[in-house]
Coordinates of N, CA and C in Angstrom, one line a residue:
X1 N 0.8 57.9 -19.3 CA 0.7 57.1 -18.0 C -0.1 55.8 -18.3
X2 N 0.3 54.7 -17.3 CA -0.2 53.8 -18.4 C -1.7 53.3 -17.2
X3 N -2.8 52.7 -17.3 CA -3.1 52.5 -17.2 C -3.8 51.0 -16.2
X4 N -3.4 50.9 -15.0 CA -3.6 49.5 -14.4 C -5.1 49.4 -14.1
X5 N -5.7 49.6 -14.8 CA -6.9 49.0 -14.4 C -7.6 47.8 -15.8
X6 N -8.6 47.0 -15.0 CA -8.9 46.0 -16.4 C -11.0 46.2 -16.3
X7 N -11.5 46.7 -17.9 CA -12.7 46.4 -17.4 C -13.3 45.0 -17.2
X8 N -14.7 45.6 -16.3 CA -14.7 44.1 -15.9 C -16.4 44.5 -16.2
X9 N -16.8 45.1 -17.1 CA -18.1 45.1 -17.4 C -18.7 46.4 -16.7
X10 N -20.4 46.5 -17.0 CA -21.0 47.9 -16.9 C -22.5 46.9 -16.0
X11 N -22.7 48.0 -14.7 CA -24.0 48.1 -14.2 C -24.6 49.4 -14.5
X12 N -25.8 49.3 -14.8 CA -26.6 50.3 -14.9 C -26.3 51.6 -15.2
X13 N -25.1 51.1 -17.0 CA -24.4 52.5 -17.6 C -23.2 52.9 -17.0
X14 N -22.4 52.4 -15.8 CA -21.2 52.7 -15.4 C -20.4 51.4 -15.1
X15 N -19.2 51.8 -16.2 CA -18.1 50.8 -16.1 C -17.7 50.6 -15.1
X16 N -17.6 49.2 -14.9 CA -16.8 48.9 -13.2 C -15.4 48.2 -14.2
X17 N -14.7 48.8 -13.4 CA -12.8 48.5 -13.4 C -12.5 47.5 -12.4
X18 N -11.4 46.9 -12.8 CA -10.6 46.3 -11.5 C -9.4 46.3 -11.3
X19 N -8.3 47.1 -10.3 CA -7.3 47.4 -10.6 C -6.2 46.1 -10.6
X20 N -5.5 46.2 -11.1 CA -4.4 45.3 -12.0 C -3.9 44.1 -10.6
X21 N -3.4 45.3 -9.6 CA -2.9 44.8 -8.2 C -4.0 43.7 -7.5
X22 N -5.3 43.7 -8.0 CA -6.2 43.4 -7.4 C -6.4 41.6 -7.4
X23 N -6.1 41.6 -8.9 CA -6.1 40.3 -9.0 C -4.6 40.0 -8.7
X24 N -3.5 39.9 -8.5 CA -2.5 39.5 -7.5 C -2.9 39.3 -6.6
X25 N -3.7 40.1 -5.9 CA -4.0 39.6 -4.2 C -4.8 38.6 -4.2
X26 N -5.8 38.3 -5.4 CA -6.5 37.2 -5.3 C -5.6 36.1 -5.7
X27 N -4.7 35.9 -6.6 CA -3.8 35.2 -6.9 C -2.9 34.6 -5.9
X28 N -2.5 35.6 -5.0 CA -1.7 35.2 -3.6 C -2.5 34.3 -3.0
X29 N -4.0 35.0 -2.2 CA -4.7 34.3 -1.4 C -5.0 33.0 -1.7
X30 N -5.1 32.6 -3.6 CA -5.6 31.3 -3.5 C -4.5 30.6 -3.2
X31 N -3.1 30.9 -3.9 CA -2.0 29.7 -3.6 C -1.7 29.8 -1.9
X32 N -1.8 30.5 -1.3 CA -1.7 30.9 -0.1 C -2.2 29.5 0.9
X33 N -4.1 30.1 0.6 CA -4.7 28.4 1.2 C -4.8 27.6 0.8
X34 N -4.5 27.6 -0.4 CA -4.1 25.7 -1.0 C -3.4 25.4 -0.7
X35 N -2.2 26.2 -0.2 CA -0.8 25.4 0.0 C -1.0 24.9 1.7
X36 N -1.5 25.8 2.3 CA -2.0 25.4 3.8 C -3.1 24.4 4.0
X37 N -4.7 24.9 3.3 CA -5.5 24.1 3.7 C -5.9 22.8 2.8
X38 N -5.6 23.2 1.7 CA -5.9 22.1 0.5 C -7.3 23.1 -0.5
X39 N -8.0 22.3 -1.3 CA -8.6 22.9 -2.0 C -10.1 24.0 -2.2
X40 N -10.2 23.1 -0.8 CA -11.7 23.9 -0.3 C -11.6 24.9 0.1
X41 N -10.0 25.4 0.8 CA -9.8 26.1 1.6 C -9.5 27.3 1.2
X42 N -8.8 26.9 -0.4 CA -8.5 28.0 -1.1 C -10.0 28.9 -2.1
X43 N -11.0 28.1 -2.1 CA -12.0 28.5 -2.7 C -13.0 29.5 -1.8
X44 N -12.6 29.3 0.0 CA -13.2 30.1 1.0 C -12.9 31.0 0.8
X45 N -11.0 31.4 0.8 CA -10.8 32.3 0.6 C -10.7 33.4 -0.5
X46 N -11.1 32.8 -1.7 CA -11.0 33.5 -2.9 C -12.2 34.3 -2.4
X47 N -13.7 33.5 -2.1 CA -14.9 33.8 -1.4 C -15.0 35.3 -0.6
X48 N -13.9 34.7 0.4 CA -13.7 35.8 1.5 C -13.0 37.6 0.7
X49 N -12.5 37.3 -0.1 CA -11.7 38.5 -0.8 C -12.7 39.0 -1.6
X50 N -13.3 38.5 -2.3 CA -14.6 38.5 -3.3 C -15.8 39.6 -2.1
X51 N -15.9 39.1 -1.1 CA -17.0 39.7 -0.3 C -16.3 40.9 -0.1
X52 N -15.0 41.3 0.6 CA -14.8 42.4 0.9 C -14.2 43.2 -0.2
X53 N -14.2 42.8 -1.1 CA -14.3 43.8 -2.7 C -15.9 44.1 -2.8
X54 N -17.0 43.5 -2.7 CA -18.5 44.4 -2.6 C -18.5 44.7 -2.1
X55 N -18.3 44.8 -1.1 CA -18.7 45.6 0.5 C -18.6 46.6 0.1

C-alpha cells in the first residue's frame, strides 16, 4: 500500500505527517485567489487554510 503522506518534521518526539491531498488543496486555494483577487489575496488564503489545519 503505498503511502500518501509527507513528513513534515517532529514536535516534542512525534512526527507530524501531511497528507499528499493536503497540499493540493493548498495549491488550488492559492491559484484560486490569485486568479480572483490578485496577490495579497492569495496569501490570505493560503493563511486561512494554514489556520484551520492547527486548529
Amino acid at each position: 500500500m503505498r503511502n500518501w503522506s509527507i513528513p513534515a518534521g517532529r514536535i516534542f518526539g512525534i512526527e507530524i505527517r501531511v497528507h499528499l491531498t493536503f497540499l493540493f488543496l493548498l495549491f488550488f486555494v492559492w491559484i484560486t485567489e490569485f486568479e480572483a483577487h490578485g496577490h495579497a489575496s492569495a496569501g490570505r488564503g493560503l493563511a486561512l487554510v494554514g489556520i484551520i489545519f492547527l486548529s
